PDB file of C-alpha atoms in Angstrom:
ATOM      1  CA  MET A   1       0.000   0.000   0.000  1.00  0.00           C
ATOM      2  CA  ALA A   2       2.805   2.464   0.874  1.00  0.00           C
ATOM      3  CA  SER A   3       4.429   1.866  -2.518  1.00  0.00           C
ATOM      4  CA  VAL A   4       1.205   2.814  -4.283  1.00  0.00           C
ATOM      5  CA  LEU A   5       0.845   6.021  -2.252  1.00  0.00           C
ATOM      6  CA  LEU A   6       4.494   6.980  -2.712  1.00  0.00           C
ATOM      7  CA  ALA A   7       4.186   6.438  -6.471  1.00  0.00           C
ATOM      8  CA  LYS A   8       1.518   9.162  -6.739  1.00  0.00           C
ATOM      9  CA  GLU A   9       3.939  12.067  -6.286  1.00  0.00           C
ATOM     10  CA  PRO A  10       7.411  10.611  -6.914  1.00  0.00           C
ATOM     11  CA  GLU A  11       9.200  13.949  -7.423  1.00  0.00           C
ATOM     12  CA  LEU A  12       7.894  15.288  -4.098  1.00  0.00           C
ATOM     13  CA  TRP A  13       8.826  12.150  -2.194  1.00  0.00           C
ATOM     14  CA  ASP A  14      12.258  12.238  -3.858  1.00  0.00           C
ATOM     15  CA  TYR A  15      12.626  15.859  -2.742  1.00  0.00           C
ATOM     16  CA  TYR A  16      11.573  14.918   0.818  1.00  0.00           C
ATOM     17  CA  THR A  17      13.930  11.954   1.104  1.00  0.00           C
ATOM     18  CA  SER A  18      16.905  13.550  -0.681  1.00  0.00           C
ATOM     19  CA  ASN A  19      16.912  16.306   1.943  1.00  0.00           C
ATOM     20  CA  ILE A  20      16.708  13.737   4.736  1.00  0.00           C
ATOM     21  CA  MET A  21      19.516  11.618   3.261  1.00  0.00           C
ATOM     22  CA  HIS A  22      22.014  14.489   2.995  1.00  0.00           C
ATOM     23  CA  ALA A  23      25.024  13.049   4.870  1.00  0.00           C
ATOM     24  CA  SER A  24      27.410  10.240   4.008  1.00  0.00           C
ATOM     25  CA  LYS A  25      26.192   8.466   7.157  1.00  0.00           C
ATOM     26  CA  ASN A  26      22.683   9.545   8.165  1.00  0.00           C
ATOM     27  CA  THR A  27      21.251   9.298  11.644  1.00  0.00           C
ATOM     28  CA  ILE A  28      17.560  10.026  11.276  1.00  0.00           C
ATOM     29  CA  CYS A  29      14.904  10.730  13.878  1.00  0.00           C
ATOM     30  CA  GLU A  30      11.358  10.743  12.555  1.00  0.00           C
ATOM     31  CA  LEU A  31       8.732  12.358  14.769  1.00  0.00           C
ATOM     32  CA  THR A  32       5.131  11.069  14.641  1.00  0.00           C
ATOM     33  CA  ILE A  33       5.452   7.806  12.730  1.00  0.00           C
ATOM     34  CA  GLY A  34       1.709   7.286  12.376  1.00  0.00           C
ATOM     35  CA  ALA A  35       0.765   4.745   9.719  1.00  0.00           C
ATOM     36  CA  GLY A  36       4.304   4.877   8.334  1.00  0.00           C
ATOM     37  CA  LEU A  37       4.064   6.456   4.875  1.00  0.00           C
ATOM     38  CA  GLY A  38       6.938   8.867   5.596  1.00  0.00           C
ATOM     39  CA  THR A  39       8.802   6.036   7.303  1.00  0.00           C
ATOM     40  CA  ALA A  40       8.531   3.852   4.202  1.00  0.00           C
ATOM     41  CA  ALA A  41       9.653   6.759   2.006  1.00  0.00           C
ATOM     42  CA  VAL A  42      12.809   7.158   4.109  1.00  0.00           C
ATOM     43  CA  MET A  43      13.605   3.491   4.639  1.00  0.00           C
ATOM     44  CA  ARG A  44      13.354   2.578   0.957  1.00  0.00           C
ATOM     45  CA  VAL A  45      16.362   4.858   0.232  1.00  0.00           C
ATOM     46  CA  MET A  46      18.487   4.170   3.330  1.00  0.00           C
ATOM     47  CA  LYS A  47      22.046   2.838   3.014  1.00  0.00           C
ATOM     48  CA  ASP A  48      23.556   0.143   5.241  1.00  0.00           C
ATOM     49  CA  SER A  49      25.486   2.796   7.196  1.00  0.00           C
ATOM     50  CA  ASP A  50      22.348   4.831   8.016  1.00  0.00           C
ATOM     51  CA  LEU A  51      20.379   4.620  11.259  1.00  0.00           C
ATOM     52  CA  TYR A  52      16.678   5.406  11.671  1.00  0.00           C
ATOM     53  CA  ILE A  53      14.802   5.920  14.957  1.00  0.00           C
ATOM     54  CA  GLY A  54      11.125   6.786  14.793  1.00  0.00           C
ATOM     55  CA  VAL A  55       9.234   8.270  17.731  1.00  0.00           C
ATOM     56  CA  ASP A  56       5.498   8.285  18.320  1.00  0.00           C
ATOM     57  CA  ILE A  57       3.421   8.554  21.465  1.00  0.00           C
ATOM     58  CA  ASP A  58       1.433   5.530  20.263  1.00  0.00           C
ATOM     59  CA  PHE A  59       3.035   2.125  20.816  1.00  0.00           C
ATOM     60  CA  LEU A  60       1.314   0.629  17.739  1.00  0.00           C
ATOM     61  CA  CYS A  61       2.735   3.373  15.505  1.00  0.00           C
ATOM     62  CA  ALA A  62       6.193   2.629  16.900  1.00  0.00           C
ATOM     63  CA  LYS A  63       5.691  -1.032  15.987  1.00  0.00           C
ATOM     64  CA  ASN A  64       4.825   0.097  12.420  1.00  0.00           C
ATOM     65  CA  ALA A  65       8.357   1.472  12.107  1.00  0.00           C
ATOM     66  CA  ASP A  66       9.802  -1.829  13.342  1.00  0.00           C
ATOM     67  CA  ALA A  67       7.817  -3.761  10.741  1.00  0.00           C
ATOM     68  CA  ILE A  68       8.778  -1.369   7.929  1.00  0.00           C
ATOM     69  CA  ALA A  69      12.470  -1.613   8.898  1.00  0.00           C
ATOM     70  CA  LYS A  70      12.234  -5.394   8.790  1.00  0.00           C
ATOM     71  CA  TYR A  71      10.516  -5.244   5.391  1.00  0.00           C
ATOM     72  CA  PHE A  72      13.235  -3.001   3.895  1.00  0.00           C
ATOM     73  CA  GLY A  73      16.055  -4.745   5.793  1.00  0.00           C
ATOM     74  CA  VAL A  74      17.461  -1.514   7.242  1.00  0.00           C
ATOM     75  CA  ASN A  75      18.917  -0.446  10.572  1.00  0.00           C
ATOM     76  CA  GLY A  76      15.833   1.112  12.129  1.00  0.00           C
ATOM     77  CA  LEU A  77      13.402   0.922  14.982  1.00  0.00           C
ATOM     78  CA  GLY A  78      10.406   2.685  16.412  1.00  0.00           C
ATOM     79  CA  ILE A  79       9.944   3.719  20.009  1.00  0.00           C
ATOM     80  CA  ALA A  80       6.952   4.998  21.951  1.00  0.00           C
ATOM     81  CA  ALA A  81       8.044   8.114  23.830  1.00  0.00           C
ATOM     82  CA  SER A  82       7.114  11.694  24.557  1.00  0.00           C
ATOM     83  CA  LEU A  83       7.651  14.196  21.751  1.00  0.00           C
ATOM     84  CA  TRP A  84       7.924  16.901  24.409  1.00  0.00           C
ATOM     85  CA  ASN A  85      10.879  15.289  26.180  1.00  0.00           C
ATOM     86  CA  LEU A  86      12.744  13.194  23.620  1.00  0.00           C
ATOM     87  CA  PRO A  87      14.959  10.495  25.175  1.00  0.00           C
ATOM     88  CA  PHE A  88      18.053  11.383  23.127  1.00  0.00           C
ATOM     89  CA  ASP A  89      21.331  13.196  23.709  1.00  0.00           C
ATOM     90  CA  ASN A  90      21.922  16.671  22.349  1.00  0.00           C
ATOM     91  CA  GLU A  91      23.036  16.827  18.703  1.00  0.00           C
ATOM     92  CA  MET A  92      22.577  13.092  18.172  1.00  0.00           C
ATOM     93  CA  PHE A  93      20.989  13.150  14.687  1.00  0.00           C
ATOM     94  CA  THR A  94      21.989  14.438  11.256  1.00  0.00           C
ATOM     95  CA  THR A  95      18.288  14.772  10.381  1.00  0.00           C
ATOM     96  CA  VAL A  96      14.966  15.184  12.144  1.00  0.00           C
ATOM     97  CA  CYS A  97      11.941  14.653   9.918  1.00  0.00           C
ATOM     98  CA  CYS A  98       8.183  14.503  10.177  1.00  0.00           C
ATOM     99  CA  ASN A  99       5.574  13.587   7.583  1.00  0.00           C
ATOM    100  CA  GLN A 100       2.270  15.308   8.356  1.00  0.00           C
ATOM    101  CA  GLY A 101       2.318  14.656  12.087  1.00  0.00           C
ATOM    102  CA  LEU A 102       2.673  18.139  13.549  1.00  0.00           C
ATOM    103  CA  GLU A 103      -0.897  19.039  12.567  1.00  0.00           C
ATOM    104  CA  GLU A 104      -2.127  16.532  15.150  1.00  0.00           C
ATOM    105  CA  CYS A 105       0.135  17.571  18.039  1.00  0.00           C
ATOM    106  CA  ARG A 106      -0.171  19.908  20.983  1.00  0.00           C
ATOM    107  CA  GLU A 107       2.713  22.059  22.205  1.00  0.00           C
ATOM    108  CA  ILE A 108       4.302  22.705  18.815  1.00  0.00           C
ATOM    109  CA  PRO A 109       6.905  25.107  20.321  1.00  0.00           C
ATOM    110  CA  ILE A 110       8.170  22.427  22.720  1.00  0.00           C
ATOM    111  CA  ILE A 111       8.318  19.771  20.002  1.00  0.00           C
ATOM    112  CA  LEU A 112      10.345  22.016  17.680  1.00  0.00           C
ATOM    113  CA  SER A 113      12.635  22.995  20.557  1.00  0.00           C
ATOM    114  CA  GLU A 114      13.304  19.313  21.246  1.00  0.00           C
ATOM    115  CA  ALA A 115      13.853  18.651  17.536  1.00  0.00           C
ATOM    116  CA  SER A 116      16.463  21.408  17.449  1.00  0.00           C
ATOM    117  CA  ARG A 117      18.142  20.104  20.612  1.00  0.00           C
ATOM    118  CA  ILE A 118      18.711  16.603  19.217  1.00  0.00           C
ATOM    119  CA  LEU A 119      19.807  17.870  15.786  1.00  0.00           C
ATOM    120  CA  GLU A 120      23.542  18.259  15.178  1.00  0.00           C
ATOM    121  CA  HIS A 121      25.096  21.526  13.993  1.00  0.00           C
ATOM    122  CA  SER A 122      24.412  21.940  10.256  1.00  0.00           C
ATOM    123  CA  GLY A 123      21.888  19.114  10.456  1.00  0.00           C
ATOM    124  CA  LYS A 124      18.571  19.302   8.625  1.00  0.00           C
ATOM    125  CA  MET A 125      14.989  19.268   9.822  1.00  0.00           C
ATOM    126  CA  VAL A 126      12.605  18.235   7.029  1.00  0.00           C
ATOM    127  CA  LEU A 127       8.878  18.630   7.620  1.00  0.00           C
ATOM    128  CA  ARG A 128       5.931  17.815   5.394  1.00  0.00           C
ATOM    129  CA  CYS A 129       3.039  19.950   6.660  1.00  0.00           C
ATOM    130  CA  LYS A 130      -0.438  20.831   5.472  1.00  0.00           C
ATOM    131  CA  ASN A 131      -1.659  24.333   4.840  1.00  0.00           C
ATOM    132  CA  LEU A 132      -4.086  25.344   7.586  1.00  0.00           C
ATOM    133  CA  GLU A 133      -7.140  24.914   5.371  1.00  0.00           C
ATOM    134  CA  GLY A 134      -6.253  21.241   4.905  1.00  0.00           C
ATOM    135  CA  THR A 135      -5.983  20.416   8.611  1.00  0.00           C
ATOM    136  CA  THR A 136      -8.581  18.818  10.836  1.00  0.00           C
ATOM    137  CA  TRP A 137      -8.583  21.860  13.122  1.00  0.00           C
ATOM    138  CA  TYR A 138      -9.616  24.333  10.466  1.00  0.00           C
ATOM    139  CA  SER A 139     -12.878  22.617   9.534  1.00  0.00           C
ATOM    140  CA  TYR A 140     -14.087  22.730  13.146  1.00  0.00           C
ATOM    141  CA  PHE A 141     -13.356  26.423  13.513  1.00  0.00           C
ATOM    142  CA  GLU A 142     -14.878  27.173  10.105  1.00  0.00           C
ATOM    143  CA  LYS A 143     -18.025  25.234  11.012  1.00  0.00           C
ATOM    144  CA  TYR A 144     -18.676  27.649  13.872  1.00  0.00           C
ATOM    145  CA  GLY A 145     -18.066  30.797  11.851  1.00  0.00           C
ATOM    146  CA  PHE A 146     -14.464  31.657  12.745  1.00  0.00           C
ATOM    147  CA  SER A 147     -12.495  33.426  10.028  1.00  0.00           C
ATOM    148  CA  ILE A 148      -9.107  32.089   8.950  1.00  0.00           C
ATOM    149  CA  GLU A 149      -7.402  34.887  10.912  1.00  0.00           C
ATOM    150  CA  GLU A 150      -9.392  34.083  14.077  1.00  0.00           C
ATOM    151  CA  THR A 151      -8.632  30.391  13.621  1.00  0.00           C
ATOM    152  CA  ARG A 152      -4.883  31.071  13.372  1.00  0.00           C
ATOM    153  CA  LEU A 153      -5.034  33.266  16.484  1.00  0.00           C
ATOM    154  CA  TRP A 154      -6.822  30.651  18.596  1.00  0.00           C
ATOM    155  CA  LEU A 155      -4.698  27.756  17.406  1.00  0.00           C
ATOM    156  CA  ARG A 156      -1.538  29.676  18.343  1.00  0.00           C
ATOM    157  CA  LYS A 157      -2.989  30.465  21.775  1.00  0.00           C
ATOM    158  CA  LEU A 158      -3.785  26.773  22.244  1.00  0.00           C
ATOM    159  CA  ARG A 159      -0.227  25.900  21.089  1.00  0.00           C
ATOM    160  CA  LEU A 160      -1.626  23.769  18.262  1.00  0.00           C
ATOM    161  CA  TYR A 161      -0.536  23.783  14.632  1.00  0.00           C
ATOM    162  CA  SER A 162      -1.860  26.912  12.929  1.00  0.00           C
ATOM    163  CA  ASP A 163       0.122  27.136   9.672  1.00  0.00           C
ATOM    164  CA  VAL A 164       3.532  26.687   8.061  1.00  0.00           C
ATOM    165  CA  GLU A 165       4.419  30.293   8.883  1.00  0.00           C
ATOM    166  CA  GLN A 166       4.082  29.425  12.584  1.00  0.00           C
ATOM    167  CA  ILE A 167       6.444  26.476  12.051  1.00  0.00           C
ATOM    168  CA  GLU A 168       8.963  28.734  10.296  1.00  0.00           C
ATOM    169  CA  GLU A 169       8.768  31.297  13.122  1.00  0.00           C
ATOM    170  CA  ILE A 170       9.209  28.765  15.935  1.00  0.00           C
ATOM    171  CA  ALA A 171      11.995  26.944  14.089  1.00  0.00           C
ATOM    172  CA  SER A 172      13.836  30.244  13.646  1.00  0.00           C
ATOM    173  CA  GLN A 173      13.519  30.952  17.379  1.00  0.00           C
ATOM    174  CA  ASN A 174      15.190  27.583  17.999  1.00  0.00           C
ATOM    175  CA  GLY A 175      18.283  28.149  15.861  1.00  0.00           C
ATOM    176  CA  LEU A 176      16.936  26.650  12.634  1.00  0.00           C
ATOM    177  CA  SER A 177      16.953  28.591   9.388  1.00  0.00           C
ATOM    178  CA  LEU A 178      14.667  27.843   6.463  1.00  0.00           C
ATOM    179  CA  ARG A 179      16.774  26.643   3.509  1.00  0.00           C
ATOM    180  CA  ASP A 180      14.031  25.618   1.103  1.00  0.00           C
ATOM    181  CA  ARG A 181      10.290  25.208   0.800  1.00  0.00           C
ATOM    182  CA  LYS A 182       8.354  23.252  -1.782  1.00  0.00           C
ATOM    183  CA  SER A 183       4.571  23.127  -2.163  1.00  0.00           C
ATOM    184  CA  ASP A 184       2.592  20.331  -3.706  1.00  0.00           C
ATOM    185  CA  GLU A 185      -0.787  21.249  -5.134  1.00  0.00           C
ATOM    186  CA  GLY A 186      -1.373  24.027  -2.610  1.00  0.00           C
ATOM    187  CA  VAL A 187      -2.184  21.598   0.229  1.00  0.00           C
ATOM    188  CA  TRP A 188       1.203  20.345   1.379  1.00  0.00           C
ATOM    189  CA  ASN A 189       4.463  22.097   2.071  1.00  0.00           C
ATOM    190  CA  ILE A 190       7.852  20.499   2.529  1.00  0.00           C
ATOM    191  CA  LEU A 191       9.992  22.721   4.710  1.00  0.00           C
ATOM    192  CA  VAL A 192      13.751  22.177   4.899  1.00  0.00           C
ATOM    193  CA  PHE A 193      15.594  23.821   7.806  1.00  0.00           C
ATOM    194  CA  GLU A 194      19.264  23.768   8.764  1.00  0.00           C
ATOM    195  CA  LYS A 195      20.590  24.136  12.295  1.00  0.00           C
ATOM    196  CA  LYS A 196      22.852  27.170  12.585  1.00  0.00           C
TER     197      LYS A 196
END
């Protein structure tokens, strides 16, 4: 199933994974594994020298990463842990990535702070995020008559995902600079940051 979904937008998935696989030996931390589409995209291009660790608060999602690693025969595992207090040393990873998981998380500033902490100097953070209008949150606010501006305001106050601009702002506050941004069909954005 993952192969079919990844085949739909090959140039975008290639862009996503080529930014993740930027070092000669990659140590990758994926946040919010979920069903594992982003995990499969990464693992299908990993080299023997690369290491993948996926983190999700859901034990079953962590087990998805284990199964995908076994399928692709790569050095990878999933763990169930807090995204707000990641169990890793400072500057442990060459890359932190996330495929559409931030839109479902609380405490976005803390998560991005932790992502920056575990990312090595000059490492990359690669995020695939929806525009606000494509998120679950937006439809609820819209249903009750909130404008897009009011929705963004309340989501920020609740420390939920409000838009890619919020992600860019918080990442910048945590020592990450935006290096590139690619949109796919106006719904998704792939943001590529580098740690200063």
